[in-house]
Coordinates of C-alpha atoms in Angstrom, one line a residue:
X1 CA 24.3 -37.9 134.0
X2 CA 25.9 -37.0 130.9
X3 CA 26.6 -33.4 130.3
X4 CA 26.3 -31.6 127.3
X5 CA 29.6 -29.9 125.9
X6 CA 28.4 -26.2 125.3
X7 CA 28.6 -23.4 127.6
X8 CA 25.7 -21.6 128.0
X9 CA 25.8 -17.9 126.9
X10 CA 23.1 -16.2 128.5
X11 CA 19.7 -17.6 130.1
X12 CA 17.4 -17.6 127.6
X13 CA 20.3 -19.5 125.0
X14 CA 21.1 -21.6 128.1
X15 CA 17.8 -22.6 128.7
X16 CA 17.2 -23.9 125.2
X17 CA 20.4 -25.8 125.1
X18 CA 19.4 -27.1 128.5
X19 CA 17.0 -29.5 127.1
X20 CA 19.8 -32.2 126.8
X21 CA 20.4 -32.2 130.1
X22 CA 16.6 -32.8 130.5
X23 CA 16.7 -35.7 128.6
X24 CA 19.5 -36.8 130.5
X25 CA 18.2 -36.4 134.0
X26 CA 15.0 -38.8 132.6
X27 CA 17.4 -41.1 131.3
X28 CA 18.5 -40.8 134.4
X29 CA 15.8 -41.8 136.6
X30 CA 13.7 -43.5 134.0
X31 CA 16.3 -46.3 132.2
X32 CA 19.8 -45.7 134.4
X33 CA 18.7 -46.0 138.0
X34 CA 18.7 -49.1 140.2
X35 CA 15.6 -51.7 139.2
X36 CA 13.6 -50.5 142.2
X37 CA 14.0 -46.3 141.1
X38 CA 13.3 -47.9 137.5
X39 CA 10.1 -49.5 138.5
X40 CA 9.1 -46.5 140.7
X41 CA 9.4 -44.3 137.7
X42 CA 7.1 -45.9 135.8
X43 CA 4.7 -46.6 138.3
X44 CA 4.6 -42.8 139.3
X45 CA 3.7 -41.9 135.6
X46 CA 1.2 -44.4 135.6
X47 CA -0.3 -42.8 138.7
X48 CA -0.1 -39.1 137.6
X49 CA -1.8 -40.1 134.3
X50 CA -4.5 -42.5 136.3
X51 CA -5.4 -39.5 138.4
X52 CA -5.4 -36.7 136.0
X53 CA -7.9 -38.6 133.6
X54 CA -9.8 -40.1 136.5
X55 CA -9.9 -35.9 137.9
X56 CA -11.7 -35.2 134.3
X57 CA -13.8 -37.9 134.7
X58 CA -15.2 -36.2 137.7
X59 CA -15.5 -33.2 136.6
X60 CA -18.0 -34.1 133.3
X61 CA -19.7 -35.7 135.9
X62 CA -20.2 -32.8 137.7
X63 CA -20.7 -30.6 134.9
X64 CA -23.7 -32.9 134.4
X65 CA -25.1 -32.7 137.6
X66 CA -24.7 -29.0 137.3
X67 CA -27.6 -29.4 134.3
X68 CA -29.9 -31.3 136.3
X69 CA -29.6 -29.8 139.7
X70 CA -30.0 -26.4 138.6
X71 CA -32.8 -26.8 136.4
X72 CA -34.4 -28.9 139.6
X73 CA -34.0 -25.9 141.6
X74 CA -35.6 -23.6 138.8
X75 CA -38.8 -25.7 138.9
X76 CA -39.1 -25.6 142.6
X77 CA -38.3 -22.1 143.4
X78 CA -41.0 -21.3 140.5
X79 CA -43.6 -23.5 141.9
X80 CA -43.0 -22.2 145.6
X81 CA -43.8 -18.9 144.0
X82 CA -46.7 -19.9 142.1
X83 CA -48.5 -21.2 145.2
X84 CA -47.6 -18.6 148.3
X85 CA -51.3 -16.8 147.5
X86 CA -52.8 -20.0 145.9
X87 CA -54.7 -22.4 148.4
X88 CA -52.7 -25.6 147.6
X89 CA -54.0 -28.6 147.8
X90 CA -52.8 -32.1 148.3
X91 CA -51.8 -33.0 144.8
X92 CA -49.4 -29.7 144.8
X93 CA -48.3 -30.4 148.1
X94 CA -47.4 -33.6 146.8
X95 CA -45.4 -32.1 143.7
X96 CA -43.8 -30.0 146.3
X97 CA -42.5 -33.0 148.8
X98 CA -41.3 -34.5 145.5
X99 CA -39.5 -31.9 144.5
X100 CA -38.0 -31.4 148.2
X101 CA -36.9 -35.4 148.0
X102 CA -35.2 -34.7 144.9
X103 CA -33.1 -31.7 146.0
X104 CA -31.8 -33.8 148.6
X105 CA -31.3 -36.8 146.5
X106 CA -29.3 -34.4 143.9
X107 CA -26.8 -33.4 147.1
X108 CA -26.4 -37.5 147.7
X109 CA -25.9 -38.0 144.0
X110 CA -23.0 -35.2 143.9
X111 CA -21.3 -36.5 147.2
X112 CA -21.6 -39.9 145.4
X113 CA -19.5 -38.6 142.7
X114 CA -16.8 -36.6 144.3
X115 CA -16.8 -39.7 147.6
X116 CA -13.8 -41.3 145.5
X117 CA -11.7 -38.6 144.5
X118 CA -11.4 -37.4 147.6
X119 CA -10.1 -40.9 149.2
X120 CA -8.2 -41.4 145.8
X121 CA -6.5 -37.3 145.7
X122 CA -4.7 -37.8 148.7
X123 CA -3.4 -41.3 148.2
X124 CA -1.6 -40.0 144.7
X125 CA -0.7 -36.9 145.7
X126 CA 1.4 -39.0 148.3
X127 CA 2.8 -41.2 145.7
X128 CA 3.7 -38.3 143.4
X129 CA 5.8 -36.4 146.6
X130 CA 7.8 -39.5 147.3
X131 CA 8.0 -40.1 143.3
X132 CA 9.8 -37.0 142.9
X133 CA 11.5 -37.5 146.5
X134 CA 13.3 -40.3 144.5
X135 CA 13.9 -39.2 141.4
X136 CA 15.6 -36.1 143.3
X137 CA 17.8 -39.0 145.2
X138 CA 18.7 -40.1 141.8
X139 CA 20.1 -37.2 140.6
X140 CA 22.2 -36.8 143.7
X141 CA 23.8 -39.7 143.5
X142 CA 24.7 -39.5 139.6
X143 CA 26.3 -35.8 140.9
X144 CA 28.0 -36.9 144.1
X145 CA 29.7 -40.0 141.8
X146 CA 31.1 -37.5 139.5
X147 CA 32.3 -34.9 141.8
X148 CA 36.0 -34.0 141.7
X149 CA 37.0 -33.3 144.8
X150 CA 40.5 -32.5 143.8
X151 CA 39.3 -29.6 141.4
X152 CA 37.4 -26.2 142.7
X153 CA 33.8 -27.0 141.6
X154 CA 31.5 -24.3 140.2
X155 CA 29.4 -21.3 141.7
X156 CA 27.4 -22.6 144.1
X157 CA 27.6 -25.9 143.8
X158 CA 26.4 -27.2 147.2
X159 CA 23.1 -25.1 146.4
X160 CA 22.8 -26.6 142.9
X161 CA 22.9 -29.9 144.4
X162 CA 20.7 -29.5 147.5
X163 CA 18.0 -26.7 146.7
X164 CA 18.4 -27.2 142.5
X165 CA 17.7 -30.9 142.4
X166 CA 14.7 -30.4 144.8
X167 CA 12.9 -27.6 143.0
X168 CA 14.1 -29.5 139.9
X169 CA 12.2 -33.0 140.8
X170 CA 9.5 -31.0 142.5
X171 CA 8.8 -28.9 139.5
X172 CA 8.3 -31.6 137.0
X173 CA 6.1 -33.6 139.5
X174 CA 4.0 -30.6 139.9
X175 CA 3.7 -29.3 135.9
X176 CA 3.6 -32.8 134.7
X177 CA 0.6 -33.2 136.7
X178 CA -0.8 -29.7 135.7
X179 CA -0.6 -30.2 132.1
X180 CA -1.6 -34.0 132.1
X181 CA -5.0 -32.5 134.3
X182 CA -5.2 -30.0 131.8
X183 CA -5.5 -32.1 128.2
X184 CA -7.6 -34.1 130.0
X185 CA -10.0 -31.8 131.1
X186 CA -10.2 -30.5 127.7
X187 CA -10.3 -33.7 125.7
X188 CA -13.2 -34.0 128.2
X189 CA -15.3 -30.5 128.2
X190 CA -14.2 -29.5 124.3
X191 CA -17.6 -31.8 123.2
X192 CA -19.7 -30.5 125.8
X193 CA -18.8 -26.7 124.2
X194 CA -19.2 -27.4 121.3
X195 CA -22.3 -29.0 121.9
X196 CA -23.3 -26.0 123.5
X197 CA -23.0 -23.7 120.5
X198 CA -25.3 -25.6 118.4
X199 CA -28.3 -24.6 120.9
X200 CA -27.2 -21.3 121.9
X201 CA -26.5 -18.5 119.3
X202 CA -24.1 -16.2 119.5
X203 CA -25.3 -12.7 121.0
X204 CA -26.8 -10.8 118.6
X205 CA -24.9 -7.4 119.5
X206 CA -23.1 -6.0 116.4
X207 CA -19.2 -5.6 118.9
X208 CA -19.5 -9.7 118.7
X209 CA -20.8 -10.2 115.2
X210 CA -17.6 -12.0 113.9
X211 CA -18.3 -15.1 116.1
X212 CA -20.8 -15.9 114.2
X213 CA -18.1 -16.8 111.3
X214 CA -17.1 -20.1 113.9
X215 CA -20.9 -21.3 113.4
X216 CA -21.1 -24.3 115.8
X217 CA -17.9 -23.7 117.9
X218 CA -18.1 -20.2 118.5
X219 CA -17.6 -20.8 122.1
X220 CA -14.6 -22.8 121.6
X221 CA -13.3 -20.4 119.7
X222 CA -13.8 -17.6 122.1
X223 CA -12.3 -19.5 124.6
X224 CA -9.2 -20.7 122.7
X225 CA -9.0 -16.7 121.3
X226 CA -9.0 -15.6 125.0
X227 CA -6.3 -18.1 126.5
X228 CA -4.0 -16.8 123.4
X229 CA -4.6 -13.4 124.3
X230 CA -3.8 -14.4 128.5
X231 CA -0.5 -16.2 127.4
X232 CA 0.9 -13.5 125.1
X233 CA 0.1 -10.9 127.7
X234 CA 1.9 -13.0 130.4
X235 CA 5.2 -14.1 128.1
X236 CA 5.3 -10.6 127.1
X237 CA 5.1 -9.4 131.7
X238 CA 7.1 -12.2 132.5
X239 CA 9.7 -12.2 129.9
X240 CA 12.6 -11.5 132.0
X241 CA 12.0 -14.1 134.8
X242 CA 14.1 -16.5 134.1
X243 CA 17.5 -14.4 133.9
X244 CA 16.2 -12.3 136.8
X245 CA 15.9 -15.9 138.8
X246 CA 19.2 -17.5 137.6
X247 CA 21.2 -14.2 138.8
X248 CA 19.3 -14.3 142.4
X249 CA 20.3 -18.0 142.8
X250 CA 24.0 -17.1 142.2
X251 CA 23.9 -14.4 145.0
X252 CA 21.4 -16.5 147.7
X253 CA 24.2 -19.5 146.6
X254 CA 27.3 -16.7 147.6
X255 CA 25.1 -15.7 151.0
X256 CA 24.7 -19.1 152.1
X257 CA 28.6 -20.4 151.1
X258 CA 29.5 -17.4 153.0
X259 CA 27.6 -17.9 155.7
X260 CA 28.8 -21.8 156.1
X261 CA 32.4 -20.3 156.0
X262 CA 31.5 -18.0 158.5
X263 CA 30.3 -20.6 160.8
X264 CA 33.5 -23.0 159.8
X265 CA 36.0 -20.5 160.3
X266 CA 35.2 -16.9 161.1
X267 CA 38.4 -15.3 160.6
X268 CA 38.4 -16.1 156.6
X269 CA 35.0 -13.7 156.5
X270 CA 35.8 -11.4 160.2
X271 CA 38.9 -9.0 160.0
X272 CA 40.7 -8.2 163.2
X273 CA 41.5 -5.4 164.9
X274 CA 45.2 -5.4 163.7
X275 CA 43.9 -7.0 160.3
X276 CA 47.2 -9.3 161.1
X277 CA 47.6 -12.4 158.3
X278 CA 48.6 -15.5 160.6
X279 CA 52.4 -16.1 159.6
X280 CA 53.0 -19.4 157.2
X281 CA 55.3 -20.4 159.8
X282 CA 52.6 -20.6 162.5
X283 CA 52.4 -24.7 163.3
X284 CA 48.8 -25.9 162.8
X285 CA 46.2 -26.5 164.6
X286 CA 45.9 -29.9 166.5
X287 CA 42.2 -29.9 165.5
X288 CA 41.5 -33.3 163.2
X289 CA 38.7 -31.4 162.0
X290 CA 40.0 -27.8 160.6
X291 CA 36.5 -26.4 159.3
X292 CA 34.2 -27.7 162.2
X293 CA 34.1 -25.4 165.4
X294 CA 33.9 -27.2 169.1
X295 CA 31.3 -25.3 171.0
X296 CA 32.2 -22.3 172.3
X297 CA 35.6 -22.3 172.0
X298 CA 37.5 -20.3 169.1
X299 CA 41.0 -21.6 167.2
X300 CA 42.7 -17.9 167.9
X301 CA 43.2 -16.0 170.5
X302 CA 42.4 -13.0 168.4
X303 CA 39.2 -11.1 168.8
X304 CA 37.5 -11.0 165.4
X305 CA 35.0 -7.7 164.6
X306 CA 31.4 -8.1 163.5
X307 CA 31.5 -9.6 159.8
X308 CA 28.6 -7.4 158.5
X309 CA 31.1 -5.4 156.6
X310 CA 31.6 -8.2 154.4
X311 CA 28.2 -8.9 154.0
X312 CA 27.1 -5.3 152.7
X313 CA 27.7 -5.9 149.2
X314 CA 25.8 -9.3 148.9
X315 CA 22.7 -7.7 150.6
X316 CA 22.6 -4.7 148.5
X317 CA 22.9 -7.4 145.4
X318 CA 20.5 -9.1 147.0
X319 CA 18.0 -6.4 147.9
X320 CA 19.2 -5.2 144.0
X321 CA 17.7 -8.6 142.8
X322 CA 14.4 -8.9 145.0
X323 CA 13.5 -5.3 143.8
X324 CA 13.4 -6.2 139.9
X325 CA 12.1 -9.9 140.8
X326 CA 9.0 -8.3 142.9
X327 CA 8.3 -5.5 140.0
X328 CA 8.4 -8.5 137.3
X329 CA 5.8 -10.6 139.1
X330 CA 4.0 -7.7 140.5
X331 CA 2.8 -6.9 136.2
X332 CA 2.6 -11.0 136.0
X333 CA 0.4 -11.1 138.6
X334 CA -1.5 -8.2 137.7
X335 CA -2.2 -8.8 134.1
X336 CA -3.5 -12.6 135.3
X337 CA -5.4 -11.5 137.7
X338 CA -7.0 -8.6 136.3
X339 CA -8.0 -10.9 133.6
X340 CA -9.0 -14.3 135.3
X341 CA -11.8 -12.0 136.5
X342 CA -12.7 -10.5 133.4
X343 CA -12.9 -14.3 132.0
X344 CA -15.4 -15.2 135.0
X345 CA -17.9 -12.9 133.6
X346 CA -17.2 -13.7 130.0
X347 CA -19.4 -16.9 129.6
X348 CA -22.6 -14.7 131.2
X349 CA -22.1 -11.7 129.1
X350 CA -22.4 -14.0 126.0
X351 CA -24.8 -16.6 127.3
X352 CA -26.6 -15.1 130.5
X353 CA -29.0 -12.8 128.0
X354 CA -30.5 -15.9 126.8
X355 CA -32.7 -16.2 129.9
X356 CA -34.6 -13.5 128.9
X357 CA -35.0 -13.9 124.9
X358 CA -38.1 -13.2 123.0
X359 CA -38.5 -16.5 121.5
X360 CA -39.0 -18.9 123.7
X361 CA -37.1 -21.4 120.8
X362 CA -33.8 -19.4 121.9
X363 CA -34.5 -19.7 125.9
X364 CA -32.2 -21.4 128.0
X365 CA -32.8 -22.9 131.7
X366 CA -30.8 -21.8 134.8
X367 CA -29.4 -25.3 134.7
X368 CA -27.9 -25.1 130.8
X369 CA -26.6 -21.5 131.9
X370 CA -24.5 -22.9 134.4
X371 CA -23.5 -25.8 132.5
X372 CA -22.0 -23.3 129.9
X373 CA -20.3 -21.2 132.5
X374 CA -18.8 -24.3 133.6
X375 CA -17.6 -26.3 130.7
X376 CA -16.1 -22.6 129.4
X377 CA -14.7 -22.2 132.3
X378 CA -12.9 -25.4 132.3
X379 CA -12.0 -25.2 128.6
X380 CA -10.6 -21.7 128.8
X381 CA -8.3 -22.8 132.2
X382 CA -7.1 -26.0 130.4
X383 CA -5.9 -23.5 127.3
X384 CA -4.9 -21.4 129.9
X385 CA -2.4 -23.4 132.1
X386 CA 0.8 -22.4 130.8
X387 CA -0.1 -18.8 131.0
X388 CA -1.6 -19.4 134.8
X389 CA 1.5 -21.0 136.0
X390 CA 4.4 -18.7 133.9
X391 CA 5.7 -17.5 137.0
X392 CA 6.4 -20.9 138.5
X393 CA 7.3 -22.7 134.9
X394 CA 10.4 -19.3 135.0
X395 CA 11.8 -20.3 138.4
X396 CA 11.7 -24.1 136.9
X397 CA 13.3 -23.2 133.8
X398 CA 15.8 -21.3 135.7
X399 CA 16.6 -24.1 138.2
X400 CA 17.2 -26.1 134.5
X401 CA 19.6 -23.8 133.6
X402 CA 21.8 -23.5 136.8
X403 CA 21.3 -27.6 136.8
X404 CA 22.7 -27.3 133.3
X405 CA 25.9 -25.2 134.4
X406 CA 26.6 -27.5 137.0
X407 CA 26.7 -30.5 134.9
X408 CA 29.0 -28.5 132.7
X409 CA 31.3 -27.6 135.4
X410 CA 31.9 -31.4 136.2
X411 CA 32.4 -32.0 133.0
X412 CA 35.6 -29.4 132.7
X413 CA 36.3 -30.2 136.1
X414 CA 36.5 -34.4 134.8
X415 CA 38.7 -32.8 132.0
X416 CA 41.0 -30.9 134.4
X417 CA 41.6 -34.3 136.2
X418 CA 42.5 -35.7 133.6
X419 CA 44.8 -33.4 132.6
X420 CA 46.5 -33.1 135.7
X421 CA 46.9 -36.7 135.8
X422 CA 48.4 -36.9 132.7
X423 CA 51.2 -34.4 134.0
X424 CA 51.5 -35.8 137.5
X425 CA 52.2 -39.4 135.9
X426 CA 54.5 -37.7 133.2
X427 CA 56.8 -35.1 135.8
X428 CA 56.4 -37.9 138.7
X429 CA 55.5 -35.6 140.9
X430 CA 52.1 -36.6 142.3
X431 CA 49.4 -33.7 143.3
X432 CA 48.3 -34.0 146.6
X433 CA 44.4 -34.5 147.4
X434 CA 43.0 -31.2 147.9
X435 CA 45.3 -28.6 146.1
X436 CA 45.5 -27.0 143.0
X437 CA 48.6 -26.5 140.7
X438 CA 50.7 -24.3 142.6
X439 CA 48.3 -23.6 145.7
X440 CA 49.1 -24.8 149.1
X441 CA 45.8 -23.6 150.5
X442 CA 43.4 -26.5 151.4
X443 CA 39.9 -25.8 150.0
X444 CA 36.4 -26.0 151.5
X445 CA 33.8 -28.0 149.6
X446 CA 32.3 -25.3 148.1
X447 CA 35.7 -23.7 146.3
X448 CA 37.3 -21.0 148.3
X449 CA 40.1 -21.4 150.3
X450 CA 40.9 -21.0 153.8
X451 CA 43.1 -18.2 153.1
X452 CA 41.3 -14.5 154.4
X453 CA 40.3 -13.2 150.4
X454 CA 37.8 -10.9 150.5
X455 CA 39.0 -8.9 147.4

């Protein structure tokens, strides 16, 4: 993958820079990759777009059913009513069994339509989890092949490589389906609304006299009015998730190097009772394998004290983290849910009235009442989605950015290489395989040294 050549500066200049990496990584997987990752690539788009339009499909189907059915029931429960007291006689008792047949023909029809997209669902949501399974492999590979094993890498790096490129590949199989679902859905439901408005009239309260400047597509308009409203709230709440997420990485990344080195070799991260350094003159271990422990069996003799001393200050970082993290999403997650609700009763405070009106030229059937609720509904969560799903698109655009500082860090480290090349092959004295300049220390995979440094 190539990497771009400026540091980021903070999180939010980091993440905007970090769109050439982004087209890098889909260079990566899309146009770079072996024939077979190529051809899976494509093939996985094809399937996230094939599902999404053939979900909207389903639901304008449904939508229409919604019409019909209702009104059906409507008719029945009013002629039910009509003839509790009334003697009926065969001809009604014939409309009833009709009616009766056609309720239960109504549930066939709407199993008919969903039947497929629930056989169909599964099947690409399979395809999408191994699609991104791959494209994850991809970027893995295209890391591993320009690590630098002779230069320190950066922070965290074994996290950005294993948990980053996961949440990375899963996040753009998951939002790429979202948003595809969503434009289809309102390519889809934005006639039906509009449709809607030309035979229902806005409410005829004075508080909501200005739709009426929208004509027509007044209840587009409220819709696309409320989803802007949603998403500047949220932005506004959420607005320090990202750099809130990219600084909790870097300390999960210190707990679990620290805890690897703890397992590897406990007295780099455990002082002793004597807090003695081993002497440079000690002869080395036998071991073959210097960082892997044999069961139950220590290198030294010396009895090592609990490490949780050295752990204190990356829990209270931690915990430090957490706390602002949780108080962020807690407003998020207040303002959208506060509000989702609100919009659930929207379409029924401006619609639902029109059951009852005067004229019976402005009367509307149970069936076209939940028709609108639904198609607003679906049009206000399509405008919606980005709002909806802010938390979530955060924690992706922070994974971008630490994805971002990693692929710088190879770069410099590829640069530091070469530079120490260039002075090995001019001195003549070669740099052994696992040391820096200077440093006798061999170093774990991660960047810290087997020395006991615990500042």
């Amino acid at each position: 993958v190539r990497q771009s050549s400026t540091a980021p500066s903070n999180a939010g200049s980091a993440t905007v820079a970090g769109l050439a990496p982004a087209l890098a990584m889909l260079r990566e997987f899309f146009f770079a990759g072996s024939r077979l990752d190529i051809i899976f690539a494509w093939a996985g788009i094809f399937v996230i777009i094939g599902q999404s339009v053939f979900s909207a499909y389903i639901k304008f189907a449904i939508n229409g059913w919604y019409t019909s059915f209702y009104d059906l029931l409507q008719t029945s429960g009013a002629m039910l009513c009509s003839n509790v007291t009334a003697l009926v006689d065969e001809a009604e008792e014939a409309k009833l069994t009709e009616s009766r047949q056609k309720v239960w023909l109504g549930l066939v029809e709407f199993l008919r339509i969903v039947g497929p997209y629930a056989i169909f669902s599964p099947a690409a949501r399979w395809l999408r989890s191994h699609w991104a399974l791959r494209w994850r492999m991809c970027l893995m590979r295209s890391y591993m092949a320009g690590w630098d094993p002779n230069v320190a890498p950066v922070e965290g790096a074994s996290q950005r490589l294993h948990e980053d490129t996961r949440m990375f590949s899963k996040g753009i199989e998951t939002y790429l389906s979202v948003f595809l679902n969503s434009f289809c859905t309102l390519f889809a439901f934005t006639p039906i609304l509009m449709d809607l408005g030309t035979k229902i009239a806005p409410p005829a309260w004075p508080s909501f006299a200005w739709l009426h400047a929208f004509g027509h597509s007044w209840m587009f308009a409220s819709a696309a009015l409320a989803a802007a409203v949603g998403l500047g709230v949220a932005m506004l709440a959420g607005s320090k998730l990202v750099g809130l997420e990219v600084a909790n990485q870097r300390v999960e990344a210190e707990l679990r190097r620290d805890l690897v080195i703890l397992e590897a070799d406990p007295g780099s991260i455990s002082d002793s009772p004597a807090a003695l350094a081993p002497s440079k003159s000690q002869p080395q271990s036998a071991d073959p394998s210097p960082l892997r422990l044999r069961s139950g069996t220590l290198r030294s003799t010396t009895r090592l004290l609990p490490p949780a001393p050295h752990f204190e200050r990356i829990w209270h970082s931690l915990n430090a983290n957490y706390s602002s993290l949780y108080s962020n999403f807690f407003l998020l997650n207040l303002w959208l849910d506060c509000f989702d609700q609100a919009m659930v009763l929207a379409p029924y405070i401006l619609v639902a009235p029109r059951l009852f009106a005067d004229q019976c030229s402005e009367r509307i059937t149970l069936g076209t009442l939940v028709q609108t609720s639904n198609s607003f509904d679906k049009v206000f969560a399509s405008l919606s989605v980005i709002s909806e799903n802010w938390g979530g698109i955060n924690e992706w655009r922070s994974t971008l950015v630490r994805l971002r500082q990693f692929e710088e860090g190879q770069r410099l480290s590829a640069t530091a290489s070469s530079s120490r090349a260039a002075v090995s092959s001019g001195s003549g004295t070669p740099i052994s395989d696992g040391q820096e300049a200077g440093e006798g220390m061999p170093m774990l995979p991660f960047g810290s040294s087997l020395a006991s440094d615990r500042g």
